[in-house]
Amino acid sequence: MMASNYNAKEEDGHQPAAIGHGGAGTVKNKKPDNTAFKQQRLPAWQPILTAGTVLPAFFVIGLIFIPIGIGLFVTSNNIKELEIDYTGVDMSSPCYNCSQSYSWNSTKPCTCSVPFSLDQPFESNVFMYYGLSNFYQNHRRYVKSRDDSQLNGDKASLKSPSKECEPYRTSDEKPIAPCGAIANSLFNDTLELYYIDPNGSRTAIPLVKKGIAWWTDKHVKFRNPGGNDNLTVVFQGTSKPVNWRKSVYELDPSDPDNNGFINEDFIVWMRTAALPTFRKLYRIIHKKPNMTPTLPLGQYILEVTYNYPVRSFEGRKRMILSTMSWMGGKNPFLGIAYITVGSVCFFLGIVLLIIHHKYGNRNHSADIPS
Amino acid sequence: MIDDDSKTEWAFESRCRARRTVVSSLTEDEELTEILKSYSSNKVTTTKYSFLSFIPKNLFEQLHRFANIYFIFLAALNFVPVVNAFQPEISIIPILLVLAVTAVKDLWEDYRKHKSDKFINGLVCEIYSRLIHSMYVDQRWQDVHVGDFVRLSCNEIIPADMLLLYSSDPHGVCYIETANLDGETNLKQRQVVRDLPRQVCENFHSRIECENPNNDLSRFRGFMEYPSKARVGLHNNNLLLRSCTIRNTETVIGIVVYAGHETKAMKNNNGPRYKRSKLERRLNVDVLWSVVLLVIMCLTAAIGHGLWLRNLKDTSFLIPDTTSPALSGFYLFWTMIIVLQVLIPISLYVSIEIVKLCQIFFIQNDVDFYNEYMDSRIQCRALNITEDLGQIQYVFSDKTGTLTENKMVFRRCTIAGVEYPHEENARRLEVYEEDEAMGCSHTLKSRASAKSLSCKSLSCNRSSVSLHTLTGHSEGEESPSPTLPRHSAFSSPMEKDIVPDPFLVQKLNCLSSPLFLLRDASMELTYIVDFFMALAICNTVVVSSPNQPRHVVRSTRFGLPRFSTLSSPHTTESPRSFTRRLFSRGKAASFTPSPSPTPTKLGTEPDGEPNLEASILSIRPGLDGVPGEDGDQGYEEEGEHELIYEAESPDEAALVHAARAYRCTLQGRSLERLLVELPGMGSLAVRLLHILPFDSSRKRMSVVVRHPLTNQVVVYTKGADSVIMDLAESPKGAEQSDGRQGHIREQTQKHLDNYAREGLRTLCIAKKVLEEEEYEIWLKRHAFAETSIENREELLLESAQRLETNLTLLGATGIVDRLQEEVPETIEALQRAGVKVWVLTGDKQETAINIACACKLLRTTDQLLTANCDSKEACKALLLELRAEVERGEAAEGTSGFTLVVDGRTLDFALQEDLKGDFLELSRRCRAVVCCRSTPLQKSHVVQLVRDQLRVMTLAIGDGANDVSMIQVADVGIGISGQEGMQAVMSSDFAISRFKHLRKLLLVHGHWCYTRLANMILYFFYKNVMYVNLLFWYQFFCGFSGSVMTNSWVLIFFNLLFTSAPPLLYGILDKDVSADTLIKLPELYKSGQNSKAYLPSTFWLTMLDALYQSLVCFFIPYFAYAGSDADMLSFGSPINASALLIILLHQVIESRTLTWLHVLVLVGSALFYFSFTLVFSVVCVTCSPPTNPLGVDKLQMSQPLFYGVCALTTVLALLPRYTHQQ
């Protein structure tokens, strides 16, 4: 403090003395700059919220939100969706037996057929999901239990996976590929759809298994170590996850572009769901080139190879067929919410307008906040 | 004094074991050289860090702060595997960021200090060097060592504390200006060590023993041992202090005794003050609430997790775990603390610091606080209590210099019971007032001159000053005195040009007229001459003349009186002989019992006569016994105008000027004599025996002189009327002079009361003639007091009190101290703003009331309650009675308020433990309180009492050293940088130059700072609670497992980067009401006083709003995505985005001003967030493992659903706040 004093004095000393000429105004002094910024006089828009500015805002919001809400609601209503619970909790359910004789490592596959019917034809592409309930894919320790570098094709991580994968890191002293709890609990039911012709014959509906994962996941995030050829060799020396029946390089032996870490079913599973009740895309039923609907109305059979146990934690398994709109899947909530909020705004606007008219005079003097 | 040194030294040695020995650095003695080397060199480093030590030392310092420890605790927690929430490196980010920001701030500050250190260390001074031709060579300051001989010229700054060994002044005196040290601009005398043989430098073999370095500026003790083993005591007036400036002396040489950090200046160099503001205390409470909230949330999650685990049966997805649910619950508690850590607004503390710095920047840059006369702005010395300015409830103000100008102007006087009204003088003052009010045409010019003053010239002359003064005179310019704050303090024309009272002049003229024979008249004349004599010499005024290079007017070679304009020309003989007779008789009148001494008896006076001749002759140089005076450089005959008086207090200057108006001119001062010109007698050299300086407990000062004419020892005393009036009762001469003295006292008291009613400051002048024996006795004891080392101060005080008894009252003066401009307006505005204004003054009651009326503190409709009592019981009764009166008055309408006037003695009783309750109760009901006759200690007691007992925010404002304690005690201390030096400023939090600035400082800046900061803090809480709750709600859907639906980087950055700048800007620039409105409607200030912007209810309301918003912000996306195939991060993406929009738009709704800066920062923040997440979602392939964001936001932002959700969420969340604002 004292130190800076010297500076100030020195500076002063260099000032030319303007004596007696009244030219002192030019002498530099400590007078602060009279600028708008320093004097806190910056031109400002003062959003004084008076009736004049607030009321229109309410009406404008109302006017915009209500049509959007109606649009969303209509769109959502046009989406066709069908859900079939095939957990087999009830005795009457076709899958009851399978659900009872559950075990991760049972070798004998258990199959069941669930018949259902469509009241309306499904136009355009139809998306087939499997849905799980009460399955906490977002549990912190579950979410952590993966090794992204291993999945990205890093050979070092393949041999020694991240510690986060414990206790699914090694099995029989061999590293597990893919390691971790998420991969270990991969959904392994197989779902097939059959259309029952009015004449009784079953037609398998072609289910496309490619294109169900995100493009970035499939092409950037997930990679097989050392390319997609010779996966058997690459994964030599690794162990399959304990719950799996086959190794990762056997997930889709028919298609090298869908095998190993880049198997799309696997990728979809690895993207952990946000909420304990979720669905995951399983297959796509592409629309037919001619004008016939993708899924005509009528009788169908869902063939399930029942492997995945959920009864132990009171989970449910579902198969969902749904068409899509620009807003995604069926969800009436957003449309209703928009309409509600829009109406509330409109209503508030009217109420405030009335208040303003009644007590308008008082409001004017109250622009100074208390 | 020196003779006693053996004794002194013994005491000294026994007491101060720890002392230092200093010898010349040229010594050959190895041992002594070693000792010298052990003292610190003059290199100064005020920096905290060196290049290498910065990182460890800064870290160490920062880790002492509680907030940082919290951060580190969290970061460490994250390394514990069972509880970690994020990857370890992410949790380090907050602490690193905060540490880095603080480190950069510290580094910058340190660098600035380093630069100024370097500059100072590089300054050059002359040091005696034997190596290089045994002469003085230029050396840098940092190379100065203890024991070095330093030669300094006029206007040079002293590089280290050194003992004065030689001065070019023949009296061995040197003048220094201590403005750099304490801001006092008057010159102070320093003296060469006594009896020093001419043995500077080469043959300096003396040894100096002095106390160890300390920070007491006014104390220095030690002794110097000559080779002959003779010892001489060293005192403060032998010491030249570092960073003072040599003035009025051509060359001085000194030996360095303390250097560098051991100098008194450096030891006094404290950092800025640190206070904790009320708002911060409130804030800390709410931070604690946040902690409670955090614990509740974490406990909820922990219990929830435990229950969830217990209900869970065999799971395929969960990792097999043997941990019991309770233990996992416990682990989870800590995990949640990490996840929800943002709830505790740690970054808030850093933000508050930044905001306050910016607020101070704006306060300092306010043009309205600029004082053109002094070229000074407001100084903000405390950096962290800006918002306290907006909550002040009590203002305690000093009177003199705070409410008034402290420009003392002699107004009138009473001598020997006769009042001289000085009508002309009053008229003149009115003219000045008008002039000042009318135009500021002088101001530019005077500023220019002020500028020219600070221009440093080595030739050491003051021509610029004289130029100014002369032009000022010739053009009739009445420049206000603060224009010349440095050199000619207290000597503006207004204060100088006193118009004498014609009647008094007439009487004085009798001195030179032969028709003086009326006895009573001449008796009165003695009083008059003595009176003016006292005015002229009873002070510590330093006289200098502008034209003379040497400045100190010593004695004039022409012993002839130059005074002849008023008196008719006479031979020098006649008036002198007359005066002689007069004085002899005056003496007789006061000492000899004989009632009617006549001039004829004069020759028989035994002690007066023989020395008379000598004393007259003594005015001739050469005979007055000071060696070297003879050979002085040429003197010029000087005009009287060119004398400049530099006084320690403005009263002194005013009185010296007054005396001068009556031709009783103080012409020069040296250590041992004063040169005074008396009417009809010319210049007389008065031997100055002692000065008993002013102190606040004695409330008076005295000089002891040998009277030039009678050669008697005379004591002149000047002081507060109350003390002098008491002391002037002379029991000894009672029988004889009681009649006359009694009459004088009676009359004077009457006049004093009149003066006080007029609002004049009164001083009484008295004298006492000492018999030689009496003096001898006193002198012995006084010498003992002076030389004693232990409790010297008390002994000196005692000694002074012994002398100042049985005084003869001469008269009293009335000095005008005008109100500063706009004081009534300011006080009125403050009162309208609900601030209670108390005036605490040392003045007497009538003066205080008068000033209180003048500044509208006291309105005509007010009922005045006076409390004066002599005993505690009476005081108690009085307090109760007054309270009853107030209650009656309150019941009955009509009076607008009560004003309590308390005097010092009553205050003493009232401040006692059992009465203070009653006193407060009474004063609380009064609109204003005036405490008069109060001591500095009482002032601070009053402030403390009100502050602690009523729990209110107090502000103390004052300008002098007597206000320091009060300023320090108050919540906000304001110093007025004015006439009385800088002590008040040095101890204050804010320093302003005029009282009127208080208005804008409190009403505008205080209001703004408070509302801004309060709103910003609330906003910070809101922001954190709102965001953290989003994470909390998610726990209900992930089994209370501590998962987050956001990328951890985004999570950490959300508070640190994306939403940190807008609140800062909000805290810096928001204006809820314009400055004009705030000034026009002081009532608006009350909102700050009542803490309206930040009440507990506001806090909880904000919390509720935050809760609502977070609910909306979480559950609208939740329902929109329920049951869909959204993954965690895709779900979190719209939540985050809408949270950001809500938080930013919330601020738009909240803030009352939006400038382009706001728009820039708000839009910038939003853009930053979106671009960051987008880029992150493209680039980050395997990074931040559990929450790898690859592709998430890119995909989300390409979907209409994202925008649909964001829009709805934002509108719904802000709807209540928006409607409420309306």
GROMACS .gro file of N, CA, C and O in nm, chain B residues 912-955:
model
  176
 1282GLN      N    1  -2.290   0.275   3.187
 1282GLN     CA    2  -2.263   0.171   3.284
 1282GLN      C    3  -2.365   0.060   3.273
 1282GLN      O    4  -2.477   0.080   3.230
 1283GLU      N    5  -2.320  -0.053   3.320
 1283GLU     CA    6  -2.394  -0.177   3.298
 1283GLU      C    7  -2.543  -0.168   3.332
 1283GLU      O    8  -2.627  -0.207   3.254
 1284ASP      N    9  -2.574  -0.109   3.449
 1284ASP     CA   10  -2.713  -0.116   3.493
 1284ASP      C   11  -2.798  -0.004   3.436
 1284ASP      O   12  -2.919  -0.006   3.451
 1285LEU      N   13  -2.737   0.092   3.372
 1285LEU     CA   14  -2.819   0.201   3.317
 1285LEU      C   15  -2.831   0.195   3.166
 1285LEU      O   16  -2.914   0.261   3.106
 1286LYS      N   17  -2.747   0.115   3.104
 1286LYS     CA   18  -2.743   0.122   2.958
 1286LYS      C   19  -2.874   0.076   2.895
 1286LYS      O   20  -2.911   0.123   2.788
 1287GLY      N   21  -2.943  -0.012   2.966
 1287GLY     CA   22  -3.072  -0.057   2.913
 1287GLY      C   23  -3.168   0.060   2.902
 1287GLY      O   24  -3.230   0.083   2.798
 1288ASP      N   25  -3.176   0.137   3.010
 1288ASP     CA   26  -3.265   0.253   3.011
 1288ASP      C   27  -3.222   0.355   2.906
 1288ASP      O   28  -3.305   0.412   2.835
 1289PHE      N   29  -3.093   0.373   2.900
 1289PHE     CA   30  -3.041   0.471   2.804
 1289PHE      C   31  -3.078   0.432   2.660
 1289PHE      O   32  -3.125   0.513   2.581
 1290LEU      N   33  -3.060   0.306   2.631
 1290LEU     CA   34  -3.091   0.260   2.496
 1290LEU      C   35  -3.239   0.272   2.467
 1290LEU      O   36  -3.280   0.315   2.360
 1291GLU      N   37  -3.317   0.233   2.566
 1291GLU     CA   38  -3.461   0.238   2.548
 1291GLU      C   39  -3.505   0.381   2.516
 1291GLU      O   40  -3.587   0.405   2.429
 1292LEU      N   41  -3.442   0.474   2.587
 1292LEU     CA   42  -3.475   0.614   2.563
 1292LEU      C   43  -3.427   0.660   2.427
 1292LEU      O   44  -3.501   0.718   2.347
 1293SER      N   45  -3.304   0.628   2.398
 1293SER     CA   46  -3.247   0.679   2.274
 1293SER      C   47  -3.310   0.612   2.152
 1293SER      O   48  -3.315   0.670   2.043
 1294ARG      N   49  -3.358   0.491   2.173
 1294ARG     CA   50  -3.420   0.421   2.060
 1294ARG      C   51  -3.546   0.497   2.015
 1294ARG      O   52  -3.583   0.495   1.899
 1295ARG      N   53  -3.610   0.562   2.110
 1295ARG     CA   54  -3.733   0.633   2.075
 1295ARG      C   55  -3.708   0.772   2.020
 1295ARG      O   56  -3.800   0.838   1.975
 1296CYS      N   57  -3.584   0.814   2.030
 1296CYS     CA   58  -3.555   0.949   1.980
 1296CYS      C   59  -3.513   0.941   1.834
 1296CYS      O   60  -3.452   0.844   1.790
 1297ARG      N   61  -3.548   1.047   1.767
 1297ARG     CA   62  -3.515   1.049   1.625
 1297ARG      C   63  -3.365   1.075   1.606
 1297ARG      O   64  -3.305   1.029   1.511
 1298ALA      N   65  -3.310   1.150   1.695
 1298ALA     CA   66  -3.168   1.181   1.683
 1298ALA      C   67  -3.112   1.194   1.823
 1298ALA      O   68  -3.182   1.228   1.917
 1299VAL      N   69  -2.984   1.167   1.833
 1299VAL     CA   70  -2.917   1.181   1.962
 1299VAL      C   71  -2.790   1.261   1.940
 1299VAL      O   72  -2.719   1.240   1.841
 1300VAL      N   73  -2.767   1.357   2.027
 1300VAL     CA   74  -2.644   1.434   2.020
 1300VAL      C   75  -2.565   1.409   2.148
 1300VAL      O   76  -2.616   1.433   2.257
 1301CYS      N   77  -2.447   1.357   2.133
 1301CYS     CA   78  -2.361   1.338   2.250
 1301CYS      C   79  -2.251   1.441   2.242
 1301CYS      O   80  -2.172   1.440   2.148
 1302CYS      N   81  -2.247   1.530   2.338
 1302CYS     CA   82  -2.143   1.631   2.334
 1302CYS      C   83  -2.043   1.606   2.444
 1302CYS      O   84  -2.068   1.527   2.535
 1303ARG      N   85  -1.932   1.670   2.434
 1303ARG     CA   86  -1.827   1.655   2.534
 1303ARG      C   87  -1.785   1.511   2.551
 1303ARG      O   88  -1.760   1.464   2.661
 1304SER      N   89  -1.786   1.438   2.441
 1304SER     CA   90  -1.756   1.296   2.456
 1304SER      C   91  -1.612   1.270   2.415
 1304SER      O   92  -1.559   1.332   2.323
 1305THR      N   93  -1.551   1.178   2.482
 1305THR     CA   94  -1.414   1.142   2.452
 1305THR      C   95  -1.414   1.033   2.343
 1305THR      O   96  -1.516   0.970   2.320
 1306PRO      N   97  -1.300   1.014   2.281
 1306PRO     CA   98  -1.293   0.909   2.178
 1306PRO      C   99  -1.339   0.774   2.231
 1306PRO      O  100  -1.409   0.701   2.163
 1307LEU      N  101  -1.301   0.745   2.353
 1307LEU     CA  102  -1.338   0.615   2.408
 1307LEU      C  103  -1.488   0.604   2.424
 1307LEU      O  104  -1.549   0.502   2.393
 1308GLN      N  105  -1.549   0.714   2.469
 1308GLN     CA  106  -1.694   0.713   2.484
 1308GLN      C  107  -1.763   0.692   2.350
 1308GLN      O  108  -1.860   0.621   2.340
 1309LYS      N  109  -1.708   0.757   2.250
 1309LYS     CA  110  -1.767   0.743   2.117
 1309LYS      C  111  -1.773   0.595   2.078
 1309LYS      O  112  -1.875   0.545   2.033
 1310SER      N  113  -1.662   0.527   2.098
 1310SER     CA  114  -1.662   0.388   2.057
 1310SER      C  115  -1.750   0.304   2.148
 1310SER      O  116  -1.814   0.210   2.103
 1311HIS      N  117  -1.759   0.343   2.274
 1311HIS     CA  118  -1.848   0.269   2.363
 1311HIS      C  119  -1.993   0.283   2.319
 1311HIS      O  120  -2.068   0.186   2.321
 1312VAL      N  121  -2.029   0.404   2.282
 1312VAL     CA  122  -2.166   0.427   2.239
 1312VAL      C  123  -2.197   0.341   2.117
 1312VAL      O  124  -2.299   0.272   2.110
 1313VAL      N  125  -2.106   0.344   2.021
 1313VAL     CA  126  -2.128   0.267   1.898
 1313VAL      C  127  -2.140   0.119   1.931
 1313VAL      O  128  -2.231   0.049   1.885
 1314GLN      N  129  -2.050   0.076   2.018
 1314GLN     CA  130  -2.051  -0.066   2.052
 1314GLN      C  131  -2.180  -0.106   2.122
 1314GLN      O  132  -2.239  -0.209   2.092
 1315LEU      N  133  -2.222  -0.019   2.212
 1315LEU     CA  134  -2.344  -0.048   2.286
 1315LEU      C  135  -2.463  -0.062   2.192
 1315LEU      O  136  -2.537  -0.160   2.197
 1316VAL      N  137  -2.478   0.035   2.105
 1316VAL     CA  138  -2.591   0.033   2.013
 1316VAL      C  139  -2.583  -0.087   1.921
 1316VAL      O  140  -2.680  -0.158   1.897
 1317ARG      N  141  -2.461  -0.113   1.874
 1317ARG     CA  142  -2.444  -0.223   1.779
 1317ARG      C  143  -2.478  -0.356   1.845
 1317ARG      O  144  -2.551  -0.438   1.790
 1318ASP      N  145  -2.427  -0.376   1.965
 1318ASP     CA  146  -2.443  -0.507   2.027
 1318ASP      C  147  -2.580  -0.525   2.090
 1318ASP      O  148  -2.638  -0.632   2.080
 1319GLN      N  149  -2.629  -0.420   2.154
 1319GLN     CA  150  -2.753  -0.438   2.228
 1319GLN      C  151  -2.875  -0.432   2.138
 1319GLN      O  152  -2.967  -0.509   2.155
 1320LEU      N  153  -2.874  -0.341   2.045
 1320LEU     CA  154  -2.992  -0.330   1.958
 1320LEU      C  155  -2.979  -0.419   1.835
 1320LEU      O  156  -3.072  -0.430   1.757
 1321ARG      N  157  -2.863  -0.479   1.817
 1321ARG     CA  158  -2.839  -0.566   1.702
 1321ARG      C  159  -2.874  -0.495   1.571
 1321ARG      O  160  -2.955  -0.542   1.492
 1322VAL      N  161  -2.815  -0.381   1.553
 1322VAL     CA  162  -2.842  -0.306   1.431
 1322VAL      C  163  -2.713  -0.286   1.356
 1322VAL      O  164  -2.604  -0.308   1.410
 1323MET      N  165  -2.727  -0.247   1.233
 1323MET     CA  166  -2.610  -0.217   1.152
 1323MET      C  167  -2.569  -0.072   1.178
 1323MET      O  168  -2.650   0.019   1.165
 1324THR      N  169  -2.446  -0.054   1.215
 1324THR     CA  170  -2.401   0.080   1.249
 1324THR      C  171  -2.295   0.127   1.152
 1324THR      O  172  -2.220   0.047   1.097
 1325LEU      N  173  -2.294   0.256   1.134
 1325LEU     CA  174  -2.192   0.318   1.051
 1325LEU      C  175  -2.135   0.435   1.129
 1325LEU      O  176  -2.210   0.511   1.188
   0.00000   0.00000   0.00000
